[in-house]
Amino acid sequence: MSAILIESYDVPGSGPSVAVKDCIDIAGARTCCGSRAFADVAPAQRNAHVVQALVEAGYRIIAKASMHELAYGMTGLNDWTGHVENPLYPGLMPGGSSSGSAAAVAAGLVDLSLGTDTGGSVRMPAACCGVIGFKPSFGRLSRDGLTPSDSDLDCVGLFARSMSLIEGAMEQMDPDFAVADPVARPAIGFVEVIADEEVAGAVAAALASLWDAVETCSLPLLEDAFQAGVVKMAAEASAAYGHLVDTGLLGIDVEQRLRAAPTVATVERMVWAQEVKASFIAQVDALLERFDVLALPTLPGFPPHVDAMGDAASILRLSSLVRPFNLSCHPAISLPLTTPSGRPAALQLVARRGDDARLCAIARLFAHSDQNLQHKEIC
């Protein structure tokens, strides 16, 4: 079996097929979080809330997807379960932490997959693997049945190759979600960021091809929000998994990050991170009073080759444009782009908190554009 999927299930029926990240409970299966440390955990007694909602709607849960160990890494690689290969871009980093969920959709193994997004862990692998990745507003979808159980950042997210699949699944998992009418001429705020020239050009071209009402804007606290997100995630990871660092059961990369986490998330830095969070939320909200959505690249550069990924800091920087919106709790979606060099890039759209359906409606416009990587007939 490919390292993309770590378990598969024979489920009859004709409903959409779904893979579920290994930190989301499936009744009767062990939730190992991609870690040897949880290899002997008791099987889950019941489905996570989001899984059960899909099952009751006729979706077929046919696989458990691989992930970066403990969801605490951005490469998506895992020595214990086997490295996930990038189906559309062989040799390139699949992205994490929901690497298997993204790759399963990209490879056509499933119609839809569930992941989690604490610091870009849905949108980043979606961009790396060339599929759609949606992070709803924080708190929109139930986290019942997820590991860890407590988080101020983490959201259940979805991967698919069409917006209709994303929206259909959202309707089942969230009774308050209703597919919105098309938005003919949304006001777009194009956020100025530092990004690779080809990536920035692809995003600008995609926006220009669809909308003439695009205005440049700025988020001065974007970098601080990225750093604050790193601090808060370090605190959450340390609280959930810090007791595992001396067990010898963790991969080297995760063990090193967990050992460093207390020095990253000091009391002083946590106070600062909370202050940044409040200020950044206000800054994003103010822009979204002027615009329907904010647009920016999902990643500031291209995913590296797995044999030349560089140091951990350079990989972490790839999350600098996605992580801030976990801190701010806004819904965000990553849409795959074509590029002149053929490498993966993506457009990220961000909307008002709670305005998930309208965000999806605007994303639907892009899903039919020439710049969208996906085949138009499935959008």
Short mmCIF file of C-alpha atoms in Angstrom, two decimals:
data_model
loop_
_atom_site.label_atom_id
_atom_site.label_comp_id
_atom_site.label_asym_id
_atom_site.label_seq_id
_atom_site.Cartn_x
_atom_site.Cartn_y
_atom_site.Cartn_z
CA MET A 1 0.00 0.00 0.00
CA SER A 2 1.21 3.52 -0.75
CA ALA A 3 2.43 5.50 2.26
CA ILE A 4 -0.34 7.95 1.39
CA LEU A 5 -2.87 5.65 3.05
CA ILE A 6 -1.99 3.71 6.19
CA GLU A 7 -5.24 1.73 6.41
CA SER A 8 -8.01 1.04 3.92
CA TYR A 9 -11.55 -0.23 4.39
CA ASP A 10 -13.97 -2.00 2.05
CA VAL A 11 -17.13 0.10 2.29
CA PRO A 12 -19.94 -0.67 -0.17
CA GLY A 13 -22.11 1.99 -1.71
CA SER A 14 -21.96 4.76 -4.27
CA GLY A 15 -21.42 7.80 -2.08
CA PRO A 16 -18.27 9.92 -2.33
CA SER A 17 -15.15 8.17 -1.05
CA VAL A 18 -13.30 9.80 1.85
CA ALA A 19 -9.89 9.46 3.51
CA VAL A 20 -9.48 10.68 7.09
CA LYS A 21 -6.30 12.04 8.66
CA ASP A 22 -4.82 9.82 11.36
CA CYS A 23 -5.59 12.31 14.16
CA ILE A 24 -9.36 12.11 13.56
CA ASP A 25 -11.23 9.19 15.12
CA ILE A 26 -12.72 6.41 13.02
CA ALA A 27 -14.72 3.93 15.09
CA GLY A 28 -12.82 0.68 15.56
CA ALA A 29 -9.50 2.07 14.31
CA ARG A 30 -6.49 3.28 16.28
CA THR A 31 -5.87 7.03 16.13
CA CYS A 32 -2.07 7.03 16.07
CA CYS A 33 -1.40 10.61 14.93
CA GLY A 34 1.30 9.22 12.68
CA SER A 35 3.42 8.30 15.70
CA ARG A 36 4.96 5.13 17.06
CA ALA A 37 4.18 6.57 20.49
CA PHE A 38 0.50 5.80 19.91
CA ALA A 39 0.91 2.48 18.10
CA ASP A 40 -0.78 0.55 20.93
CA VAL A 41 -3.55 3.01 21.73
CA ALA A 42 -7.02 1.49 22.10
CA PRO A 43 -9.23 1.71 19.00
CA ALA A 44 -11.65 4.64 18.93
CA GLN A 45 -15.05 3.82 20.40
CA ARG A 46 -16.92 6.04 17.97
CA ASN A 47 -16.46 8.24 14.95
CA ALA A 48 -15.39 11.84 15.30
CA HIS A 49 -18.37 14.17 14.92
CA VAL A 50 -17.41 15.22 11.39
CA VAL A 51 -16.81 11.62 10.31
CA GLN A 52 -20.17 10.50 11.68
CA ALA A 53 -21.94 13.34 9.88
CA LEU A 54 -20.47 12.21 6.57
CA VAL A 55 -21.26 8.54 7.23
CA GLU A 56 -24.89 9.38 7.98
CA ALA A 57 -25.06 11.29 4.68
CA GLY A 58 -23.86 8.27 2.69
CA TYR A 59 -20.19 9.16 2.30
CA ARG A 60 -17.86 6.15 2.35
CA ILE A 61 -14.92 6.35 4.77
CA ILE A 62 -12.52 4.09 2.89
CA ALA A 63 -9.10 5.00 4.29
CA LYS A 64 -7.01 6.49 7.05
CA ALA A 65 -4.45 8.94 5.67
CA SER A 66 -0.83 9.40 6.67
CA MET A 67 0.37 12.64 8.26
CA HIS A 68 3.39 14.40 9.68
CA GLU A 69 3.99 12.92 13.11
CA LEU A 70 1.79 14.51 15.81
CA ALA A 71 0.76 17.11 13.19
CA TYR A 72 3.89 19.00 14.26
CA GLY A 73 5.75 19.56 11.03
CA MET A 74 5.36 21.09 7.59
CA THR A 75 7.18 18.60 5.33
CA GLY A 76 4.52 15.90 5.59
CA LEU A 77 7.21 13.22 5.69
CA ASN A 78 7.07 10.42 8.26
CA ASP A 79 9.75 7.80 8.92
CA TRP A 80 7.38 5.52 10.84
CA THR A 81 4.48 5.23 8.41
CA GLY A 82 6.55 5.86 5.29
CA HIS A 83 7.08 9.05 3.34
CA VAL A 84 4.16 10.37 1.32
CA GLU A 85 5.09 10.98 -2.30
CA ASN A 86 3.69 13.98 -4.13
CA PRO A 87 1.50 12.44 -6.88
CA LEU A 88 1.38 15.38 -9.31
CA TYR A 89 4.87 16.71 -8.59
CA PRO A 90 7.10 13.68 -7.98
CA GLY A 91 10.13 14.43 -5.86
CA LEU A 92 8.73 17.62 -4.39
CA MET A 93 7.75 17.95 -0.73
CA PRO A 94 4.07 16.98 -0.25
CA GLY A 95 3.61 19.47 2.59
CA GLY A 96 2.23 18.91 6.03
CA SER A 97 0.95 18.10 8.29
CA SER A 98 -2.02 16.64 6.36
CA SER A 99 0.21 15.18 3.64
CA GLY A 100 -1.65 11.91 3.12
CA SER A 101 -5.02 13.64 2.92
CA ALA A 102 -3.80 16.00 0.20
CA ALA A 103 -1.92 13.33 -1.74
CA ALA A 104 -4.87 10.91 -1.63
CA VAL A 105 -7.04 13.45 -3.44
CA ALA A 106 -4.27 14.43 -5.86
CA ALA A 107 -3.68 10.77 -6.75
CA GLY A 108 -7.39 10.14 -7.30
CA LEU A 109 -7.51 7.55 -4.52
CA VAL A 110 -10.51 9.29 -2.94
CA ASP A 111 -13.00 11.98 -3.87
CA LEU A 112 -12.61 13.94 -0.66
CA SER A 113 -10.42 13.90 2.41
CA LEU A 114 -10.40 15.36 5.89
CA GLY A 115 -7.36 16.99 7.45
CA THR A 116 -6.64 19.41 10.24
CA ASP A 117 -5.18 22.90 10.00
CA THR A 118 -3.38 24.37 13.03
CA GLY A 119 -0.77 26.42 11.22
CA GLY A 120 -1.56 25.87 7.56
CA SER A 121 -1.67 22.07 7.67
CA VAL A 122 -4.49 21.83 5.10
CA ARG A 123 -3.68 24.77 2.85
CA MET A 124 0.06 24.10 2.64
CA PRO A 125 -0.15 20.46 1.43
CA ALA A 126 -3.03 21.44 -0.85
CA ALA A 127 -0.73 23.97 -2.51
CA CYS A 128 2.16 21.49 -2.70
CA CYS A 129 0.02 18.71 -4.18
CA GLY A 130 -2.13 20.81 -6.53
CA VAL A 131 -5.58 20.36 -4.98
CA ILE A 132 -8.15 22.56 -3.21
CA GLY A 133 -7.72 22.91 0.55
CA PHE A 134 -10.31 24.63 2.73
CA LYS A 135 -9.89 25.79 6.34
CA PRO A 136 -13.25 26.89 7.74
CA SER A 137 -13.67 29.61 10.35
CA PHE A 138 -12.30 28.51 13.72
CA GLY A 139 -15.02 26.67 15.63
CA ARG A 140 -17.22 26.19 12.57
CA LEU A 141 -16.77 22.40 12.52
CA SER A 142 -16.80 20.26 15.65
CA ARG A 143 -13.42 19.04 16.92
CA ASP A 144 -15.04 16.24 18.92
CA GLY A 145 -12.99 13.10 18.26
CA LEU A 146 -9.75 14.88 17.33
CA THR A 147 -6.30 14.57 18.90
CA PRO A 148 -5.31 16.72 20.68
CA SER A 149 -8.73 17.62 22.01
CA ASP A 150 -7.95 21.23 22.94
CA SER A 151 -6.68 23.95 20.60
CA ASP A 152 -7.14 27.66 20.00
CA LEU A 153 -5.81 27.28 16.46
CA ASP A 154 -6.83 23.94 14.99
CA CYS A 155 -9.71 23.39 12.55
CA VAL A 156 -10.99 20.39 10.65
CA GLY A 157 -10.37 21.08 6.97
CA LEU A 158 -11.18 19.51 3.61
CA PHE A 159 -9.38 18.56 0.41
CA ALA A 160 -11.01 17.94 -2.97
CA ARG A 161 -10.56 18.61 -6.68
CA SER A 162 -13.87 20.46 -6.98
CA MET A 163 -15.71 23.11 -5.02
CA SER A 164 -18.94 21.13 -5.30
CA LEU A 165 -17.41 18.36 -3.19
CA ILE A 166 -16.12 20.84 -0.62
CA GLU A 167 -19.47 22.59 -0.34
CA GLY A 168 -21.46 19.37 -0.30
CA ALA A 169 -19.42 17.96 2.56
CA MET A 170 -19.66 21.23 4.49
CA GLU A 171 -23.46 21.06 4.25
CA GLN A 172 -23.38 17.64 5.91
CA MET A 173 -20.87 18.48 8.65
CA ASP A 174 -22.31 21.90 9.52
CA PRO A 175 -26.12 22.26 9.55
CA ASP A 176 -25.75 26.05 9.38
CA PHE A 177 -23.76 25.95 6.14
CA ALA A 178 -25.80 26.54 2.98
CA VAL A 179 -24.29 26.84 -0.48
CA ALA A 180 -24.32 30.52 -1.39
CA ASP A 181 -25.46 32.05 -4.66
CA PRO A 182 -22.74 33.01 -7.15
CA VAL A 183 -20.96 36.31 -6.48
CA ALA A 184 -20.64 38.15 -9.79
CA ARG A 185 -18.21 40.95 -8.97
CA PRO A 186 -16.59 40.48 -5.58
CA ALA A 187 -14.33 43.20 -4.22
CA ILE A 188 -10.84 41.71 -3.91
CA GLY A 189 -8.07 43.02 -1.68
CA PHE A 190 -4.72 41.83 -3.07
CA VAL A 191 -2.43 41.71 -0.03
CA GLU A 192 1.13 42.85 -0.65
CA VAL A 193 3.57 40.14 0.47
CA ILE A 194 7.14 39.07 -0.16
CA ALA A 195 7.01 36.05 -2.46
CA ASP A 196 8.86 34.34 -5.28
CA GLU A 197 8.46 36.34 -8.48
CA GLU A 198 6.87 33.49 -10.43
CA VAL A 199 4.47 32.65 -7.60
CA ALA A 200 3.43 36.28 -7.19
CA GLY A 201 3.01 36.61 -10.95
CA ALA A 202 0.79 33.54 -11.15
CA VAL A 203 -1.46 34.86 -8.39
CA ALA A 204 -1.67 38.31 -9.98
CA ALA A 205 -2.48 36.80 -13.39
CA ALA A 206 -5.21 34.62 -11.90
CA LEU A 207 -6.85 37.59 -10.22
CA ALA A 208 -6.57 39.81 -13.29
CA SER A 209 -8.14 37.17 -15.52
CA LEU A 210 -11.29 37.07 -13.41
CA TRP A 211 -11.84 40.36 -11.69
CA ASP A 212 -11.21 43.98 -12.57
CA ALA A 213 -12.16 45.15 -9.07
CA VAL A 214 -8.84 44.17 -7.49
CA GLU A 215 -7.17 46.67 -5.18
CA THR A 216 -3.79 46.32 -3.52
CA CYS A 217 -3.79 46.45 0.28
CA SER A 218 -1.48 45.60 3.16
CA LEU A 219 -1.46 43.72 6.46
CA PRO A 220 1.41 45.29 8.43
CA LEU A 221 1.05 42.72 11.23
CA LEU A 222 1.24 39.68 8.93
CA GLU A 223 4.81 38.78 9.95
CA ASP A 224 4.09 39.27 13.64
CA ALA A 225 0.98 37.11 13.27
CA PHE A 226 3.10 34.37 11.70
CA GLN A 227 5.56 34.47 14.59
CA ALA A 228 2.75 34.60 17.15
CA GLY A 229 1.17 31.55 15.54
CA VAL A 230 4.47 29.68 15.87
CA VAL A 231 4.61 30.58 19.57
CA LYS A 232 1.05 29.49 20.29
CA MET A 233 1.41 26.24 18.36
CA ALA A 234 4.62 25.45 20.27
CA ALA A 235 2.72 25.92 23.53
CA GLU A 236 -0.12 23.65 22.41
CA ALA A 237 2.23 20.94 21.12
CA SER A 238 4.28 21.00 24.30
CA ALA A 239 1.17 20.72 26.47
CA ALA A 240 -0.19 17.80 24.44
CA TYR A 241 2.96 15.84 23.67
CA GLY A 242 5.85 17.18 25.74
CA HIS A 243 5.74 14.10 27.98
CA LEU A 244 6.86 11.97 25.01
CA VAL A 245 10.26 13.57 24.39
CA ASP A 246 12.25 11.06 26.47
CA THR A 247 10.43 7.92 25.34
CA GLY A 248 12.58 7.26 22.29
CA LEU A 249 9.39 6.79 20.28
CA LEU A 250 9.40 10.04 18.32
CA GLY A 251 11.00 10.95 15.02
CA ILE A 252 14.07 13.14 15.36
CA ASP A 253 12.50 16.24 13.84
CA VAL A 254 9.44 16.18 16.09
CA GLU A 255 11.46 15.33 19.19
CA GLN A 256 13.75 18.29 18.55
CA ARG A 257 10.84 20.69 18.03
CA LEU A 258 9.11 19.49 21.19
CA ARG A 259 12.30 19.89 23.22
CA ALA A 260 12.64 23.44 21.94
CA ALA A 261 8.96 24.32 22.39
CA PRO A 262 9.20 25.61 26.00
CA THR A 263 11.91 28.07 24.96
CA VAL A 264 9.76 29.23 22.03
CA ALA A 265 6.57 29.62 24.07
CA THR A 266 7.84 31.46 27.14
CA VAL A 267 5.38 33.31 29.37
CA GLU A 268 6.53 36.62 27.91
CA ARG A 269 6.19 35.40 24.33
CA MET A 270 2.73 34.00 25.02
CA VAL A 271 1.57 37.35 26.38
CA TRP A 272 2.99 39.02 23.28
CA ALA A 273 1.30 36.45 21.01
CA GLN A 274 -2.09 37.14 22.57
CA GLU A 275 -1.62 40.88 22.04
CA VAL A 276 -0.65 40.30 18.41
CA LYS A 277 -3.69 38.06 17.93
CA ALA A 278 -6.10 40.77 19.07
CA SER A 279 -4.43 43.45 16.94
CA PHE A 280 -4.18 41.24 13.86
CA ILE A 281 -7.83 40.20 14.07
CA ALA A 282 -8.80 43.86 14.16
CA GLN A 283 -6.54 44.60 11.19
CA VAL A 284 -7.97 41.78 9.06
CA ASP A 285 -11.54 42.61 10.05
CA ALA A 286 -11.00 46.24 9.06
CA LEU A 287 -9.82 45.23 5.58
CA LEU A 288 -12.75 42.86 5.20
CA GLU A 289 -15.12 45.76 5.75
CA ARG A 290 -13.79 47.11 2.43
CA PHE A 291 -13.37 43.82 0.55
CA ASP A 292 -15.33 40.61 0.12
CA VAL A 293 -12.14 38.57 0.29
CA LEU A 294 -8.42 39.08 0.67
CA ALA A 295 -6.15 37.39 -1.87
CA LEU A 296 -2.50 36.38 -1.53
CA PRO A 297 -0.28 33.43 -2.40
CA THR A 298 -0.79 30.34 -0.27
CA LEU A 299 2.96 29.78 -0.10
CA PRO A 300 5.64 32.45 -0.61
CA GLY A 301 7.71 30.07 -2.73
CA PHE A 302 7.70 26.66 -4.38
CA PRO A 303 7.86 23.45 -2.34
CA PRO A 304 11.44 22.15 -2.30
CA HIS A 305 12.68 18.81 -3.50
CA VAL A 306 12.63 16.24 -0.70
CA ASP A 307 16.37 15.70 -1.12
CA ALA A 308 17.15 19.41 -0.78
CA MET A 309 14.71 20.80 1.76
CA GLY A 310 17.19 22.88 3.73
CA ASP A 311 16.90 23.52 7.44
CA ALA A 312 13.78 23.47 9.59
CA ALA A 313 13.59 27.26 9.69
CA SER A 314 13.32 27.54 5.90
CA ILE A 315 10.50 24.98 5.83
CA LEU A 316 8.71 26.80 8.62
CA ARG A 317 8.90 30.04 6.61
CA LEU A 318 6.80 28.40 3.90
CA SER A 319 3.86 28.67 6.31
CA SER A 320 4.30 32.43 6.77
CA LEU A 321 1.24 33.33 4.65
CA VAL A 322 -1.13 30.64 5.94
CA ARG A 323 -0.38 30.47 9.67
CA PRO A 324 -1.57 34.04 10.43
CA PHE A 325 -5.16 33.12 9.57
CA ASN A 326 -5.20 30.32 12.12
CA LEU A 327 -4.30 32.97 14.67
CA SER A 328 -7.07 35.26 13.43
CA CYS A 329 -9.69 32.48 13.06
CA HIS A 330 -10.76 33.61 9.55
CA PRO A 331 -11.84 31.07 6.90
CA ALA A 332 -9.30 30.56 4.13
CA ILE A 333 -9.09 28.44 1.00
CA SER A 334 -6.16 27.43 -1.20
CA LEU A 335 -6.80 27.07 -4.94
CA PRO A 336 -4.17 25.48 -7.21
CA LEU A 337 -2.60 27.48 -10.01
CA THR A 338 -0.82 26.76 -13.24
CA THR A 339 2.65 28.32 -13.55
CA PRO A 340 5.03 28.86 -16.49
CA SER A 341 7.61 26.47 -15.00
CA GLY A 342 5.04 23.78 -14.23
CA ARG A 343 5.73 23.91 -10.51
CA PRO A 344 2.92 24.07 -7.93
CA ALA A 345 1.63 27.42 -6.70
CA ALA A 346 -1.70 28.43 -5.23
CA LEU A 347 -4.00 31.36 -4.59
CA GLN A 348 -5.28 31.84 -1.04
CA LEU A 349 -8.58 33.63 -0.41
CA VAL A 350 -9.56 34.81 3.08
CA ALA A 351 -13.04 35.96 4.14
CA ARG A 352 -14.86 37.35 7.14
CA ARG A 353 -15.21 35.07 10.13
CA GLY A 354 -18.36 33.01 9.69
CA ASP A 355 -18.67 33.93 6.00
CA ASP A 356 -17.51 30.50 4.86
CA ALA A 357 -20.28 29.93 2.32
CA ARG A 358 -19.63 33.22 0.55
CA LEU A 359 -15.90 32.43 0.47
CA CYS A 360 -16.69 29.11 -1.20
CA ALA A 361 -18.96 30.86 -3.71
CA ILE A 362 -16.15 33.22 -4.71
CA ALA A 363 -13.71 30.31 -4.89
CA ARG A 364 -16.19 28.59 -7.21
CA LEU A 365 -15.69 31.40 -9.74
CA PHE A 366 -11.99 30.72 -9.81
CA ALA A 367 -12.51 26.96 -10.07
CA HIS A 368 -13.77 27.46 -13.63
CA SER A 369 -11.00 29.82 -14.73
CA ASP A 370 -8.15 29.03 -17.11
CA GLN A 371 -5.61 29.56 -14.31
CA ASN A 372 -7.14 26.83 -12.15
CA LEU A 373 -5.08 23.65 -12.24
CA GLN A 374 -8.08 21.35 -11.88
CA HIS A 375 -10.04 19.96 -14.79
CA LYS A 376 -13.01 22.25 -15.36
CA GLU A 377 -15.49 19.42 -15.80
CA ILE A 378 -15.13 18.35 -12.16
CA CYS A 379 -15.46 21.84 -10.65
#
